[in-house]
Tab-separated table of C-alpha atoms in Angstrom:
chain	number	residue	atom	x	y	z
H	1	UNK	CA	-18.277	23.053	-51.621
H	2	UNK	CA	-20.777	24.595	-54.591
H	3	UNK	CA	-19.401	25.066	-57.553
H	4	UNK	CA	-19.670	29.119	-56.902
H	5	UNK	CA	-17.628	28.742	-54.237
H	6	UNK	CA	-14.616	26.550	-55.812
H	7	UNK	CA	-14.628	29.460	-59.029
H	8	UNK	CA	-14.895	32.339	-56.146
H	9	UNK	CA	-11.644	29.975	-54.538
H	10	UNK	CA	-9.431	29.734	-57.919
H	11	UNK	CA	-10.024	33.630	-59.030
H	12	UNK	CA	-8.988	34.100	-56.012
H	13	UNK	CA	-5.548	32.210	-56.054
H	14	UNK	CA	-5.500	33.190	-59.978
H	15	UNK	CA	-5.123	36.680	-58.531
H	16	UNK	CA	-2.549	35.925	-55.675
H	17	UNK	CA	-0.503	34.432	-58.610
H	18	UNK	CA	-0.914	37.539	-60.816
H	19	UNK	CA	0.355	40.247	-57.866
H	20	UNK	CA	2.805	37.299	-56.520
H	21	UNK	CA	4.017	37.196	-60.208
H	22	UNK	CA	4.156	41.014	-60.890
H	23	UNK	CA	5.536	41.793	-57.540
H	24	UNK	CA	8.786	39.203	-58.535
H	25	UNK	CA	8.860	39.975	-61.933
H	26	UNK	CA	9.706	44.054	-60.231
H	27	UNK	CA	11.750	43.163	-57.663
H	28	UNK	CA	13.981	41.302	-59.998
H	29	UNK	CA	14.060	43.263	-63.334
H	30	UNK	CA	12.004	46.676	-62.022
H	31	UNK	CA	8.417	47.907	-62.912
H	32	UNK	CA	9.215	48.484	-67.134
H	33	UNK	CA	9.394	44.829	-67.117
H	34	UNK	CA	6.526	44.404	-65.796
H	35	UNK	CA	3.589	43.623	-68.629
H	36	UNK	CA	0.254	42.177	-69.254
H	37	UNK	CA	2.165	40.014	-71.469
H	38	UNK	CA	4.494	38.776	-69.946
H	39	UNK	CA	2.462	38.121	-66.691
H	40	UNK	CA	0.402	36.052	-68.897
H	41	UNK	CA	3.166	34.042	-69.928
H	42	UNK	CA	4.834	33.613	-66.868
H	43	UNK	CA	1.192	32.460	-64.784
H	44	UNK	CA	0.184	30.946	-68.341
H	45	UNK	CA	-2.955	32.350	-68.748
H	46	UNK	CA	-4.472	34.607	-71.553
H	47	UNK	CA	-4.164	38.194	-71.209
H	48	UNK	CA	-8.197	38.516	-71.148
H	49	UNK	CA	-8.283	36.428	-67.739
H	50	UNK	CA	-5.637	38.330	-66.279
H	51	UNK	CA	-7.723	41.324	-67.583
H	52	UNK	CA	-10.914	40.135	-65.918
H	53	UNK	CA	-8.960	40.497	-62.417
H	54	UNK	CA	-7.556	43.880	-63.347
H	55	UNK	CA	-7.875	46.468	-66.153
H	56	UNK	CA	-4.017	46.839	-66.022
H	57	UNK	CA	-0.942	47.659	-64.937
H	58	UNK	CA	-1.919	50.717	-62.854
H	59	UNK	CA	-4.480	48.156	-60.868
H	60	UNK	CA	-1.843	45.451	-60.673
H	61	UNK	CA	0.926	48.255	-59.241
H	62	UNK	CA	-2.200	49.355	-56.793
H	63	UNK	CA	-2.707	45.777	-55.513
H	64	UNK	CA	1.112	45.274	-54.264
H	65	UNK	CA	0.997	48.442	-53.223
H	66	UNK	CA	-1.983	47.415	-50.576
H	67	UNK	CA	0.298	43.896	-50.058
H	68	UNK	CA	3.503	45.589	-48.977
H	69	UNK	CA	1.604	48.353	-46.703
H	70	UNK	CA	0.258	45.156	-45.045
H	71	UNK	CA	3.574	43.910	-44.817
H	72	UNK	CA	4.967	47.234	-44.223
H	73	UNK	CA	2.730	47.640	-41.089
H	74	UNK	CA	3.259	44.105	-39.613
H	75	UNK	CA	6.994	44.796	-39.614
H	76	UNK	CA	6.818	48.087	-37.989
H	77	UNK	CA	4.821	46.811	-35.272
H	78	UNK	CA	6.771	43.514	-34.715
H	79	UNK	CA	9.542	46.404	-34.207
H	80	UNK	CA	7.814	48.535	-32.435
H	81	UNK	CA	6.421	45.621	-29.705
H	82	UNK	CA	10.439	44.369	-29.124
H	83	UNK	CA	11.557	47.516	-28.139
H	84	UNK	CA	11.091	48.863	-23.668
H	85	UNK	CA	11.018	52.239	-24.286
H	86	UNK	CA	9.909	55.197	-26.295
H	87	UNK	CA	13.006	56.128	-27.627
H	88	UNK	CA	14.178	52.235	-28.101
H	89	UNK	CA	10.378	52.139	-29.886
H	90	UNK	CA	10.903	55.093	-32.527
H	91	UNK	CA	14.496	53.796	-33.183
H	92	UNK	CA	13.327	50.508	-33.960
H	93	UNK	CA	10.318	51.977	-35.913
H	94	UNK	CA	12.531	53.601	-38.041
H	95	UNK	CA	15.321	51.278	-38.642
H	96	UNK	CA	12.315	49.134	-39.799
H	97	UNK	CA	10.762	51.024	-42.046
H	98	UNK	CA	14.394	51.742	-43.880
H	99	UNK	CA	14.838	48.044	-43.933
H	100	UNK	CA	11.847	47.664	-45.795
H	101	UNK	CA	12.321	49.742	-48.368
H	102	UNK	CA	15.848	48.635	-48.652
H	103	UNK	CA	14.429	44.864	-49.166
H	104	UNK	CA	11.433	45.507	-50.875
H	105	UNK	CA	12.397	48.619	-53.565
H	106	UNK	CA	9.814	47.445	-56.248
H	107	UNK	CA	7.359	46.834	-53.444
H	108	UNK	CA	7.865	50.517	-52.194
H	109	UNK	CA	7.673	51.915	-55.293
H	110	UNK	CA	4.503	50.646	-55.763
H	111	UNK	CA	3.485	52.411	-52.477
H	112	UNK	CA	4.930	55.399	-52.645
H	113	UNK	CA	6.380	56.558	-56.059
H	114	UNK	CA	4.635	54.526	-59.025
H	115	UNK	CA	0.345	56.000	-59.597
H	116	UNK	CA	-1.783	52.204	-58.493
H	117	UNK	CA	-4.679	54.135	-58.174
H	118	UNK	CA	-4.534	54.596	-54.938
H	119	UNK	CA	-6.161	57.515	-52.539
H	120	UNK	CA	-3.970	58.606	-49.593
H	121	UNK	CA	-4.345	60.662	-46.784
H	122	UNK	CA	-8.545	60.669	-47.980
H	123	UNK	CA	-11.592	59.366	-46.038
H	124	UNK	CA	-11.660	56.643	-49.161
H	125	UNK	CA	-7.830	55.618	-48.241
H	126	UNK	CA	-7.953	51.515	-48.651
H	127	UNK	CA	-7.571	50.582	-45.053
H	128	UNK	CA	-4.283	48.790	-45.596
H	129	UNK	CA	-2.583	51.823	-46.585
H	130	UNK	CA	-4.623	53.573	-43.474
H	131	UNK	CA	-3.122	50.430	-41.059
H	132	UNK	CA	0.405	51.449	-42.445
H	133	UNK	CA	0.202	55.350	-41.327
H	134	UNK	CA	-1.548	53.870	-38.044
H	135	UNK	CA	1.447	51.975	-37.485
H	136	UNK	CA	4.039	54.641	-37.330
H	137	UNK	CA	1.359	56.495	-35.725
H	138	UNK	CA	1.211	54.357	-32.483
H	139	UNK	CA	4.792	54.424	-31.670
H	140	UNK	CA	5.140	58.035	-32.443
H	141	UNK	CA	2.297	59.370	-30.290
H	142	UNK	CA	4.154	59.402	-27.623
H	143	UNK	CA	7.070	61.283	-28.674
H	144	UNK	CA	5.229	63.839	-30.418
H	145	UNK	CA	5.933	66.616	-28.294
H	146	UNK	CA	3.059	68.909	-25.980
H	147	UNK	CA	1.090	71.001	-28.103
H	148	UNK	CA	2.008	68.946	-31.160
H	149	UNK	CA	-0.580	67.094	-33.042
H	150	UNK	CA	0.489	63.536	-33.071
H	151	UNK	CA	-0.712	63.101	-37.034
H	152	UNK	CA	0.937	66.113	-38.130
H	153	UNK	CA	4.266	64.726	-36.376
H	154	UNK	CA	3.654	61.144	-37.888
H	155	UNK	CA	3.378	62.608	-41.395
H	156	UNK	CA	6.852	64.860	-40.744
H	157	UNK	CA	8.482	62.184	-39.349
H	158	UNK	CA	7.197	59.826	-41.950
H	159	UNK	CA	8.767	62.211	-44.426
H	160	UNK	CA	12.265	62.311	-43.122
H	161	UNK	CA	12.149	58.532	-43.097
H	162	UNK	CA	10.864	58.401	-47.168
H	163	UNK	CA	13.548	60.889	-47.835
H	164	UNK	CA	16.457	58.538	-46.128
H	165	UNK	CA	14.911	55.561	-47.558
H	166	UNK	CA	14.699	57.540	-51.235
H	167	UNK	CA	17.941	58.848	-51.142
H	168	UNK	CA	19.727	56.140	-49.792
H	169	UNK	CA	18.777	53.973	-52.490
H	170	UNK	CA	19.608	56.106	-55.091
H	171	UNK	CA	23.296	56.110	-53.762
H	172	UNK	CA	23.198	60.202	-52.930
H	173	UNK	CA	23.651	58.993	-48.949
H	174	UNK	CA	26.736	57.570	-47.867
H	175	UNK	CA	25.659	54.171	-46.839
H	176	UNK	CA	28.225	53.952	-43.231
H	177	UNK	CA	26.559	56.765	-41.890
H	178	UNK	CA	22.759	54.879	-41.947
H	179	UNK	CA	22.629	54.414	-38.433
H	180	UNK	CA	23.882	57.621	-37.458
H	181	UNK	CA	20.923	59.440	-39.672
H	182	UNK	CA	18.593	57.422	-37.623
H	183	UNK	CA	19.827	58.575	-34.176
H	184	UNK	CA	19.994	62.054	-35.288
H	185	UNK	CA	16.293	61.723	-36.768
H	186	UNK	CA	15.204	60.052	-33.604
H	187	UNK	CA	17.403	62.216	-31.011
H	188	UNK	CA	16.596	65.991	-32.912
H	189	UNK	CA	12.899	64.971	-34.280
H	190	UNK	CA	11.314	62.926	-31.157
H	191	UNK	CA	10.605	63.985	-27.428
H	192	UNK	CA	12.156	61.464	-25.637
């Protein structure tokens, strides 16, 4: 191995750390405790070398962003690919994608409510966050409806689920009725 390649090798763990780090450091304490300082600390490196992997917190927030919508879209599928039937399919898309963001709330807000930098819904989308739409996407094609265009309906129906997963964490949902949201949003919203 050259010596270019061992550096090219450690920035690259160097910056798994620093989004590993960040990422826990949200999950347990959320995003205001996130800082350039005290990633340093906590990784024990200077703040210029985490600087020289990213310019700063919006860039950190951008990379787990890209991590969970990775994750995000590996989950759905795994779903998705357990379930024999359309309906069986959406249901476990969306029960899915509500688990997520009910395990992962730092991680999602990094995706969806916190600014990482991030273009969506743009030809210069990163293609994780493009492989997350496609995801829901695949399993709702089929249920969009005749005449409906199956985008548009992955983008509503990608709403509703946001709004569950948003409100429900914010306790304005009654949590026993979870399930029940998701056959309603499945039975009213899908062509089955």
């Amino acid at each position: 191995m050259s010596v270019q390649e061992r550096k090219e090798r450690e920035r690259a763990v160097r910056e798994r750390l620093i989004v590993a780090t960040a990422r826990e450091l949200a999950e347990q304490q959320g995003w205001d405790a996130v800082t350039t300082r005290r990633l340093a600390e906590r990784i024990e490196y200077s703040q210029p070398v985490l600087y020289s992997h990213f310019r700063g917190k919006r860039e950190i927030i951008g990379a787990v962003a890209l991590e969970g919508a990775a994750e995000m879209a590996a989950a759905l599928r795994a779903a998705a690919s357990a379930a024999d039937s359309p309906r069986a399919r959406v249901t476990a898309l969306a029960r899915a994608y509500l688990d997520f963001a009910a395990r992962n709330p730092a991680v999602y807000d990094a995706m969806f409510r916190l600014d990482g930098g991030l273009a969506f819904a743009r030809e210069d989308t990163p293609e994780p966050l493009q492989d997350g739409f496609a995801a829901l996407l695949e399993s709702l094609t089929e249920v969009a409806g005749d005449g409906v265009h199956p985008g548009l309906f992955t983008e509503v129906f990608w709403a509703a689920l946001h709004g569950l997963a948003t409100l429900s964490r914010a306790g304005r949902l009654p949590p026993e009725d979870a399930g029940h949201r998701v056959e309603l949003l499945v039975d009213r919203l899908a062509v089955l």
